XYZ file of N, CA and C in Angstrom:
681
model
N -8.649 -20.999 -9.478
C -8.819 -20.405 -7.953
C -8.124 -19.273 -8.135
N -7.295 -19.288 -8.535
C -6.592 -17.550 -8.705
C -6.606 -17.078 -9.760
N -7.391 -16.091 -10.079
C -7.363 -15.287 -10.844
C -5.994 -14.036 -11.735
N -4.352 -14.734 -12.148
C -3.794 -14.094 -12.011
C -4.143 -12.696 -13.025
N -4.473 -12.858 -14.121
C -5.116 -11.901 -14.694
C -5.219 -10.397 -14.004
N -6.370 -10.727 -13.272
C -6.915 -9.368 -12.568
C -5.801 -8.735 -11.566
N -5.270 -9.648 -11.040
C -4.185 -9.469 -9.940
C -2.916 -8.465 -10.652
N -2.386 -9.036 -11.793
C -1.183 -8.265 -12.779
C -2.223 -6.840 -13.176
N -3.383 -6.797 -13.633
C -3.574 -5.578 -14.408
C -4.133 -4.651 -12.924
N -4.249 -5.007 -11.793
C -4.648 -4.043 -10.748
C -3.635 -3.495 -9.530
N -2.316 -3.023 -10.482
C -1.206 -1.919 -9.949
C -0.915 -2.953 -8.445
N -1.143 -2.138 -7.596
C -0.366 -2.259 -5.622
C -1.279 -3.908 -5.173
N -2.017 -4.332 -6.016
C -3.119 -5.785 -5.671
C -1.853 -6.756 -5.028
N -0.879 -6.896 -5.573
C -0.203 -8.146 -5.342
C 0.351 -7.825 -3.626
N 0.992 -6.219 -3.658
C 1.777 -5.859 -2.710
C 0.887 -5.900 -1.367
N -0.521 -5.365 -1.555
C -1.033 -5.573 -0.831
C -1.792 -7.294 -0.149
N -1.804 -8.153 -1.105
C -2.020 -9.175 -0.897
C -0.583 -9.901 -0.108
N 0.084 -9.386 -0.304
C 1.899 -10.234 0.622
C 2.031 -9.459 1.729
N 1.402 -7.527 2.255
C 1.477 -7.531 3.093
C 0.095 -8.327 4.250
N -0.682 -8.333 3.772
C -2.208 -9.131 4.565
C -1.485 -10.476 4.730
N -0.910 -11.418 3.791
C -0.321 -12.555 4.390
C 0.798 -12.556 5.295
N 1.833 -11.762 5.234
C 2.977 -11.137 6.051
C 2.312 -11.024 7.917
N 0.968 -9.874 7.588
C 0.297 -9.758 9.032
C 0.052 -11.057 9.426
N -1.066 -11.883 8.921
C -1.340 -13.012 8.945
C -0.140 -13.589 9.754
N 0.654 -14.213 8.983
C 1.693 -14.993 9.370
C 2.284 -14.451 11.018
N 2.614 -13.381 11.100
C 2.821 -12.607 12.438
C 1.782 -12.721 13.646
N 0.567 -12.905 12.588
C -0.404 -13.233 14.333
C -0.540 -14.693 14.661
N 0.284 -15.665 13.278
C -0.040 -17.244 13.873
C 1.292 -17.248 15.262
N 2.283 -16.412 14.692
C 3.943 -16.584 15.431
C 3.213 -16.209 17.388
N 2.294 -14.977 16.716
C 2.235 -14.470 18.274
C 1.285 -15.764 19.110
N 0.329 -16.073 18.288
C -0.415 -17.123 18.987
C 0.116 -17.969 19.680
N 1.682 -18.738 18.359
C 2.283 -19.469 18.815
C 3.230 -19.145 20.519
N 3.140 -18.196 20.255
C 4.073 -17.869 21.253
C 3.239 -17.521 22.754
N 2.200 -16.921 22.465
C 0.833 -17.129 23.458
C 0.760 -18.290 24.070
N 0.243 -19.503 23.305
C 0.090 -20.747 23.773
C 1.188 -21.159 24.573
N 2.622 -20.981 24.043
C 3.840 -21.667 24.844
C 3.802 -20.897 26.299
N 3.443 -19.736 26.247
C 3.682 -18.802 27.310
C 2.874 -19.597 28.646
N 1.023 -19.567 27.832
C 0.166 -20.326 28.789
C 0.620 -21.731 28.926
N 1.271 -22.490 28.435
C 1.587 -24.140 28.677
C 2.518 -23.744 29.815
N 3.363 -23.056 29.804
C 4.072 -22.303 30.648
C 3.880 -22.223 32.344
N 2.787 -21.276 32.158
C 1.921 -21.076 33.320
C 0.897 -22.105 33.878
N 0.827 -23.055 33.212
C 0.044 -24.349 33.841
C 1.190 -25.269 34.214
N 2.240 -25.477 33.374
C 2.884 -25.918 34.275
C 3.286 -25.562 35.511
N 3.461 -24.721 36.182
C 3.885 -23.910 37.472
C 2.535 -24.300 38.250
N 1.358 -24.200 37.611
C 0.270 -24.208 38.651
C -0.067 -25.893 39.002
N 0.605 -26.523 38.006
C 0.443 -28.223 38.499
C 1.658 -29.005 38.524
N 2.408 -28.287 38.191
C 4.116 -29.195 38.644
C 5.182 -28.119 39.430
N 4.587 -27.068 39.848
C 4.948 -26.061 40.350
C 6.578 -25.600 40.416
N 7.011 -25.351 39.203
C 8.164 -25.623 38.319
C 7.866 -24.219 37.006
N 8.751 -23.898 36.933
C 8.783 -22.670 35.755
C 9.381 -23.604 34.580
N 8.974 -23.241 33.311
C 9.916 -23.704 32.557
C 10.481 -22.389 31.950
N 10.189 -21.384 31.628
C 10.413 -19.938 31.841
C 10.274 -19.194 32.526
N 11.261 -18.110 33.363
C 11.140 -17.553 34.452
C 9.818 -16.542 34.316
N 9.184 -16.395 35.313
C 8.019 -15.324 35.522
C 8.221 -14.400 34.745
N 9.389 -13.457 34.606
C 9.214 -12.022 34.289
C 9.518 -12.679 32.828
N 10.320 -13.345 32.212
C 10.274 -13.155 30.754
C 8.676 -13.883 30.370
N 8.042 -15.042 31.468
C 6.660 -14.978 30.524
C 6.063 -14.001 30.606
N 6.061 -13.500 31.522
C 4.619 -11.845 31.531
C 5.191 -10.675 30.290
N 6.545 -10.903 29.996
C 6.869 -10.140 29.215
C 6.714 -10.702 27.725
N 6.643 -11.879 27.506
C 6.551 -12.424 26.086
C 4.605 -12.790 26.330
N 4.264 -12.429 27.157
C 2.627 -12.808 26.897
C 1.782 -11.296 26.513
N 2.836 -10.555 27.121
C 2.274 -9.073 27.062
C 2.654 -8.157 25.590
N 3.863 -8.826 24.668
C 4.497 -8.777 23.459
C 3.340 -9.302 22.786
N 3.575 -10.802 22.939
C 2.256 -11.940 21.856
C 0.947 -10.909 21.786
N 0.206 -10.459 22.975
C -1.261 -9.778 22.815
C -0.685 -8.489 22.153
N 0.047 -7.588 22.072
C 0.112 -6.431 21.112
C 0.553 -6.913 20.003
N 1.337 -8.107 19.400
C 1.834 -8.216 17.945
C 0.653 -8.453 17.718
N -0.235 -9.565 18.503
C -1.372 -10.340 17.626
C -2.557 -8.941 17.429
N -2.525 -8.115 18.044
C -3.518 -6.523 17.751
C -3.165 -5.889 16.893
N -1.823 -5.622 16.798
C -1.389 -5.254 15.652
C -1.252 -5.788 14.233
N -1.141 -6.850 14.255
C -1.088 -7.949 12.621
C -2.269 -7.623 12.632
N -3.523 -8.045 13.587
C -4.739 -7.988 12.959
C -5.646 -6.553 12.187
N -5.195 -5.429 12.791
C -5.158 -4.359 12.586
C -4.925 -4.245 11.044
N -3.403 -4.628 11.085
C -2.673 -4.537 9.802
C -2.866 -4.858 8.720
N -3.599 -6.540 9.043
C -3.915 -7.499 8.247
C -5.494 -7.089 7.318
N -6.408 -6.298 8.688
C -7.915 -5.827 8.153
C -7.326 -4.216 7.079
N -6.138 -3.767 7.644
C -6.162 -2.456 6.529
C -5.595 -2.863 5.151
N -4.770 -4.020 5.209
C -4.560 -4.672 3.762
C -5.182 -4.751 2.538
N -6.343 -5.675 3.721
C -7.522 -6.332 3.025
C -8.210 -4.815 1.945
N -8.517 -4.357 3.169
C -9.285 -3.301 2.492
C -8.500 -2.245 1.357
N -7.205 -1.722 1.836
C -6.391 -1.695 0.404
C -6.453 -2.181 -0.958
N -6.179 -3.836 -1.074
C -6.434 -4.516 -2.005
C -7.862 -4.642 -2.804
N -9.081 -4.475 -2.010
C -10.544 -4.660 -2.475
C -10.871 -3.155 -3.020
N -10.249 -2.256 -2.356
C -10.002 -0.406 -2.883
C -9.018 -0.797 -4.231
N -8.176 -1.110 -4.561
C -7.647 -0.744 -5.669
C -7.841 -1.934 -6.732
N -8.342 -2.535 -6.528
C -9.200 -3.627 -7.521
C -10.508 -3.045 -7.810
N -11.457 -2.273 -7.243
C -12.590 -1.953 -7.501
C -12.668 -0.471 -7.975
N -11.450 0.069 -7.822
C -10.967 1.790 -8.573
C -10.738 1.143 -9.808
N -9.667 0.395 -9.914
C -9.231 0.140 -11.285
C -10.240 -0.356 -12.374
N -10.853 -1.411 -11.734
C -11.720 -2.232 -12.729
C -12.604 -1.502 -13.389
N -13.568 -0.278 -12.218
C -14.582 0.729 -12.036
C -14.230 1.258 -13.491
N -13.349 2.332 -13.104
C -12.111 2.968 -14.100
C -12.364 2.672 -15.988
N -11.983 1.187 -15.833
C -11.687 0.369 -17.327
C -12.904 0.607 -17.895
N -13.934 0.012 -16.876
C -15.189 -0.119 -17.424
C -16.104 1.537 -17.956
N -15.791 2.373 -16.896
C -16.338 3.073 -17.513
C -15.877 3.641 -18.963
N -14.303 3.519 -18.600
C -13.347 3.905 -20.181
C -13.930 3.502 -21.112
N -14.168 1.965 -20.874
C -14.546 1.509 -22.216
C -15.936 1.717 -23.097
N -16.775 1.873 -21.887
C -18.357 2.312 -22.397
C -18.483 3.770 -22.996
N -17.364 4.611 -22.439
C -17.366 6.033 -22.959
C -16.211 5.266 -24.713
N -15.883 4.854 -24.657
C -15.106 4.670 -26.182
C -15.945 4.109 -26.848
N -16.859 2.942 -26.373
C -17.993 2.659 -27.404
C -19.134 3.213 -27.698
N -19.306 4.544 -26.895
C -20.801 4.960 -26.627
C -21.770 4.346 -27.041
N -22.741 4.364 -27.728
C -23.657 3.825 -28.041
C -24.212 2.792 -28.536
N -22.422 1.965 -29.208
C -22.671 1.152 -29.631
C -22.124 -0.198 -28.560
N -21.938 0.215 -27.216
C -21.603 -0.898 -26.376
C -23.082 -1.983 -25.995
N -24.438 -1.077 -26.454
C -25.508 -2.253 -26.799
C -25.470 -3.303 -27.808
N -24.318 -3.132 -28.298
C -24.633 -4.129 -29.841
C -23.710 -5.430 -29.005
N -22.816 -5.469 -27.825
C -22.486 -6.321 -26.705
C -22.838 -6.875 -25.817
N -23.581 -5.720 -25.156
C -24.248 -6.160 -23.827
C -25.405 -5.255 -23.844
N -26.213 -5.441 -22.706
C -27.522 -4.085 -22.298
C -27.205 -3.501 -21.238
N -27.500 -2.569 -21.105
C -27.126 -1.634 -19.743
C -27.224 -2.013 -18.803
N -28.581 -3.122 -18.388
C -28.736 -3.696 -16.753
C -27.426 -4.481 -17.156
N -26.743 -5.435 -17.489
C -25.675 -5.989 -17.800
C -24.604 -5.020 -17.327
N -24.412 -3.829 -17.719
C -23.406 -3.008 -17.322
C -23.606 -2.598 -16.118
N -24.437 -2.099 -15.262
C -24.839 -1.514 -14.253
C -24.181 -2.783 -13.423
N -24.658 -3.919 -13.839
C -24.793 -4.919 -12.815
C -22.820 -5.258 -12.548
N -22.367 -5.536 -13.954
C -21.165 -5.640 -13.671
C -20.184 -4.517 -13.143
N -20.777 -3.633 -13.364
C -19.879 -2.433 -12.506
C -20.441 -2.283 -11.426
N -21.483 -2.900 -10.503
C -21.671 -2.561 -9.073
C -21.605 -4.009 -8.507
N -22.851 -4.681 -8.820
C -22.660 -6.144 -7.624
C -21.432 -6.761 -8.289
N -21.229 -7.050 -9.885
C -20.318 -7.830 -10.225
C -18.561 -7.659 -9.275
N -18.475 -6.437 -9.095
C -16.981 -5.965 -9.141
C -17.146 -5.905 -7.550
N -18.440 -5.406 -6.797
C -18.562 -6.204 -5.384
C -17.979 -7.296 -4.663
N -18.649 -8.450 -5.762
C -18.159 -9.457 -5.207
C -17.157 -9.989 -5.337
N -15.987 -9.168 -5.830
C -14.874 -9.340 -5.703
C -13.933 -9.133 -4.531
N -15.054 -8.495 -3.584
C -14.453 -8.117 -2.424
C -14.663 -9.240 -1.559
N -15.489 -10.622 -1.263
C -15.309 -11.643 -1.266
C -14.028 -12.414 -1.339
N -13.761 -12.469 -2.858
C -12.518 -13.106 -3.166
C -11.589 -12.783 -2.904
N -11.495 -11.835 -3.407
C -9.841 -11.227 -2.872
C -9.464 -10.717 -1.536
N -10.539 -10.185 -0.806
C -10.538 -9.847 0.323
C -10.309 -10.961 1.669
N -11.075 -12.096 0.997
C -10.970 -13.304 2.150
C -10.527 -14.380 1.561
N -11.148 -14.864 0.910
C -10.892 -16.221 0.303
C -9.587 -16.280 0.070
N -8.898 -15.519 -1.066
C -7.562 -15.751 -1.957
C -6.623 -15.464 -0.740
N -6.488 -14.439 0.253
C -6.070 -14.226 1.177
C -5.631 -15.957 2.273
N -6.928 -15.944 2.763
C -6.908 -17.145 3.335
C -6.409 -18.411 2.601
N -6.488 -18.444 1.357
C -5.713 -19.655 0.892
C -4.186 -19.596 0.670
N -3.491 -18.115 0.433
C -2.242 -18.320 0.730
C -1.726 -18.603 2.164
N -2.251 -18.263 3.024
C -2.177 -18.155 4.407
C -2.302 -19.538 4.685
N -3.215 -20.303 4.523
C -3.461 -21.320 4.462
C -2.470 -22.464 4.351
N -1.423 -22.398 3.165
C -0.255 -23.139 2.635
C 0.706 -22.424 4.062
N 0.938 -21.598 3.970
C 2.553 -20.445 4.810
C 1.934 -20.833 6.306
N 1.120 -20.981 6.778
C 0.589 -21.912 7.891
C 1.135 -22.800 7.888
N 0.685 -23.652 7.465
C 1.060 -25.037 7.633
C 2.705 -25.585 7.430
N 3.207 -24.404 6.451
C 4.654 -24.936 6.720
C 5.182 -24.205 8.154
N 5.121 -23.173 8.642
C 5.046 -22.547 9.734
C 5.194 -23.327 10.871
N 3.832 -23.959 11.179
C 3.431 -25.083 11.824
C 4.601 -26.201 11.848
N 4.403 -26.558 10.811
C 5.190 -28.022 10.422
C 6.332 -27.750 11.273
N 7.407 -26.633 10.742
C 8.784 -26.062 11.482
C 9.105 -26.569 12.713
N 7.584 -25.637 13.732
C 7.614 -25.157 14.925
C 7.149 -26.881 15.708
N 6.589 -27.580 15.183
C 6.077 -29.044 15.850
C 7.471 -29.969 15.196
N 7.816 -29.946 14.344
C 8.931 -30.800 13.854
C 9.545 -31.259 15.109
N 10.834 -30.226 15.754
C 11.490 -30.915 16.653
C 10.721 -31.398 18.088
N 9.584 -30.620 18.110
C 8.964 -31.993 19.404
C 8.362 -33.492 19.027
N 7.350 -33.102 18.271
C 6.974 -34.051 18.136
C 6.739 -34.104 16.196
N 7.771 -34.969 15.779
C 8.016 -35.098 14.157
C 6.622 -36.018 13.447
N 5.998 -36.988 13.928
C 5.006 -37.588 13.417
C 3.616 -36.187 13.308
N 3.195 -35.969 14.541
C 2.354 -34.985 14.232
C 2.920 -34.088 13.384
N 3.584 -33.805 12.587
C 4.223 -32.744 12.046
C 3.997 -33.298 10.841
N 4.672 -34.388 10.628
C 4.509 -34.826 8.822
C 2.925 -34.946 8.799
N 1.764 -35.541 9.917
C 0.572 -35.564 9.492
C -0.246 -34.649 9.191
N 0.504 -33.078 9.743
C -0.137 -32.238 9.582
C 0.428 -31.526 8.296
N 1.213 -31.934 8.200
C 1.788 -31.626 6.222
C 0.979 -32.257 5.457
N 0.907 -33.911 5.890
C 0.382 -34.324 5.087
C -1.098 -34.555 4.426
N -1.547 -34.246 5.405
C -3.506 -33.373 5.534
C -3.518 -32.004 5.258
N -2.663 -31.129 5.118
C -2.873 -30.049 4.910
C -3.349 -29.792 3.405
N -2.965 -30.463 2.350
C -3.269 -30.088 1.079
C -4.784 -29.979 1.069
N -5.697 -30.875 2.177
C -6.767 -31.067 1.603
C -7.803 -29.910 1.964
N -7.080 -29.211 2.799
C -7.781 -27.705 2.783
C -8.178 -27.006 1.694
N -7.067 -26.494 1.152
C -7.646 -25.825 -0.215
C -7.916 -26.752 -1.200
N -7.641 -28.136 -1.584
C -8.563 -28.864 -2.403
C -10.246 -29.224 -1.733
N -10.668 -28.553 -0.526
C -12.085 -29.010 -0.357
C -12.371 -27.541 -0.765
N -11.758 -26.342 -0.298
C -12.183 -24.759 -0.595
C -12.280 -24.980 -2.149
N -11.263 -25.319 -2.853
C -11.785 -25.724 -4.386
C -12.800 -26.155 -4.710
N -13.390 -27.021 -3.868
C -14.595 -27.752 -4.795
C -15.943 -27.051 -4.303
N -15.654 -26.547 -3.226
C -16.932 -25.533 -2.557
C -17.067 -24.069 -3.782
N -15.731 -23.889 -3.742
C -16.035 -22.707 -4.685
C -16.459 -23.179 -6.218
N -16.262 -24.434 -6.558
C -16.698 -24.895 -7.811
C -18.262 -24.926 -7.630
N -18.765 -25.626 -6.867
C -20.082 -25.916 -6.133
C -21.146 -24.137 -6.303
N -20.204 -23.311 -5.350
C -20.510 -22.133 -5.505
C -20.553 -21.218 -6.495
N -19.562 -21.497 -7.670
C -20.055 -20.423 -9.061
C -21.043 -21.096 -9.747
N -21.157 -22.611 -10.084
C -21.816 -22.883 -10.672
C -24.031 -22.940 -10.188
N -23.776 -22.352 -8.923
C -24.975 -21.869 -8.258
C -25.408 -20.252 -8.508
N -23.976 -19.703 -8.404
C -24.087 -18.489 -8.795
C -24.508 -17.665 -10.239
N -23.665 -18.824 -11.381
C -24.222 -18.351 -12.615
C -25.760 -18.990 -12.800
N -26.429 -19.971 -12.439
C -27.722 -19.396 -12.431
C -28.774 -18.458 -12.121
N -28.176 -18.281 -10.465
C -28.991 -17.105 -10.077
C -28.605 -15.827 -10.559
N -27.328 -15.528 -11.288
C -26.944 -14.465 -12.239
C -27.652 -14.055 -13.391
N -27.905 -15.245 -14.070
C -28.689 -15.166 -15.351
C -29.930 -15.198 -14.937
N -31.097 -15.584 -14.042
C -32.146 -15.197 -13.565
C -32.486 -13.849 -13.442
N -31.493 -13.244 -12.564
C -31.260 -11.943 -11.592
C -31.421 -11.090 -13.240
N -30.337 -11.151 -13.952
C -30.072 -10.745 -15.314
C -31.484 -10.251 -16.159
N -31.726 -11.025 -15.936
C -33.688 -11.433 -16.740
C -34.259 -10.771 -15.871
N -34.613 -10.056 -14.655
C -35.071 -9.649 -14.277
C -34.888 -8.011 -14.530
N -33.534 -7.839 -13.862
C -32.708 -6.593 -14.529
C -33.684 -5.897 -15.800
N -33.089 -6.693 -16.760
C -33.507 -6.648 -18.111
C -34.929 -5.985 -18.276
N -36.164 -6.807 -17.603
C -37.129 -6.660 -17.525
C -37.460 -5.229 -17.330
N -36.993 -4.817 -15.987
C -37.254 -3.742 -15.333
C -36.908 -2.264 -16.033
N -35.618 -2.662 -16.823
C -35.296 -1.422 -17.253
C -35.976 -1.070 -18.595
N -35.900 -2.099 -19.261
C -37.913 -2.305 -20.169
C -38.628 -1.635 -19.824
N -39.385 -2.413 -19.064
C -40.250 -0.904 -18.120
C -40.323 -0.035 -18.229
N -39.224 0.380 -17.880
C -38.717 1.676 -17.400
C -38.874 2.616 -18.434
N -38.349 2.144 -19.594
C -37.862 3.035 -20.858
C -39.618 2.828 -21.361
N -40.109 1.957 -21.783
C -41.621 1.617 -22.274
C -42.767 2.174 -21.359
N -42.672 2.905 -20.067
C -43.090 3.147 -19.137
C -44.806 3.902 -20.125
N -44.425 4.605 -20.421
C -45.568 5.713 -20.887
C -46.564 4.363 -22.428
N -45.769 3.605 -23.004
C -46.718 2.951 -23.952
C -47.449 1.815 -23.033
N -47.060 1.262 -21.896
C -47.360 0.598 -21.059
C -49.228 1.081 -20.715
N -48.539 2.396 -19.789
C -49.800 3.357 -19.401
C -50.864 3.772 -20.409
N -50.405 3.448 -21.626
C -51.391 4.039 -22.796
C -51.998 2.739 -23.115
N -51.250 1.360 -23.045
C -51.989 0.450 -23.328
C -52.563 -0.252 -22.211
N -52.653 0.117 -21.245
C -53.102 -0.018 -19.727
C -52.130 -1.630 -19.367
N -51.206 -1.794 -19.912
C -50.647 -3.203 -19.774
C -49.211 -2.725 -18.495
N -49.625 -1.529 -17.571
C -48.651 -1.803 -16.726
C -48.825 -2.462 -15.271
N -50.053 -2.521 -15.307
C -50.373 -3.798 -14.009
C -49.918 -5.335 -14.227
N -50.347 -5.806 -15.732
C -50.154 -6.991 -16.235
C -48.310 -6.998 -15.813
N -47.461 -5.719 -16.175
C -46.073 -5.642 -16.457
C -45.447 -5.912 -15.195
N -46.178 -4.850 -13.725
C -45.728 -5.188 -12.504
C -46.481 -7.022 -12.211
N -46.985 -7.219 -12.442
C -47.025 -8.508 -11.872
C -46.472 -9.570 -12.414
N -45.577 -9.502 -13.575
C -44.667 -10.464 -14.373
C -43.451 -10.271 -13.613
N -43.341 -9.145 -13.443
C -41.861 -8.507 -12.499
C -42.118 -9.118 -10.929
N -43.292 -9.290 -10.292
C -43.352 -10.046 -9.099
C -43.323 -11.260 -9.060
N -43.816 -12.036 -10.184
C -43.618 -13.556 -10.357
C -42.289 -13.914 -10.339
N -41.313 -12.897 -11.135
C -40.025 -13.454 -11.595
C -39.303 -13.454 -10.145
N -39.424 -11.795 -9.596
C -38.576 -11.967 -8.269
C -38.798 -12.997 -7.395
N -40.413 -13.135 -7.375
C -40.449 -14.692 -6.317
C -39.856 -15.847 -6.502
N -39.085 -16.105 -7.768
C -38.319 -17.009 -8.207
C -37.448 -17.402 -8.226
N -36.917 -15.898 -7.812
C -35.414 -15.960 -7.712
C -34.782 -16.932 -6.392
């Protein structure tokens, strides 16, 4: 579920991930304060009494909104920096490896596989590291924060929350495994079509000479429709 090798390899990736987590936790605290202030206003309208003074409630309301917006923006920036760091490091490594091997890289993988790994393969990391991984850590930290906040108010509710919260990452892991299996099948078919396309480009002259280009085009259409 957590690719530790990639995180360790990509320099500041852990730093950006920690920053994103910190800003998300600040956003959660801001939401808690906003909810408390809103409850204070509702209590005044329903019962005619302030749990907190009106000036303090107004100040906390404005502060929570500002903190929430700042946290959202900085969390998004940290995620973008994380993804950019990963893409740059991995593409540079792939490029250097291909240069070191020269034409010998074709002994281990095709040109289409190199292109797919360098473009789409690395682009797919944006969803994993920019969205999934950050939300996984945030799910754990937010549960602990809410547990500490709710515990003095209602201990039973806090214990139920703490008990059931591990089901969320387990469910995410189950869904991720299903998605990986589907993607593996799709990736294999997609790679075959890509290899066929590159082979067709390289052998375009031969296909034209033997008037087999139309048959090859039809074959590619059939494979594409099957994806």
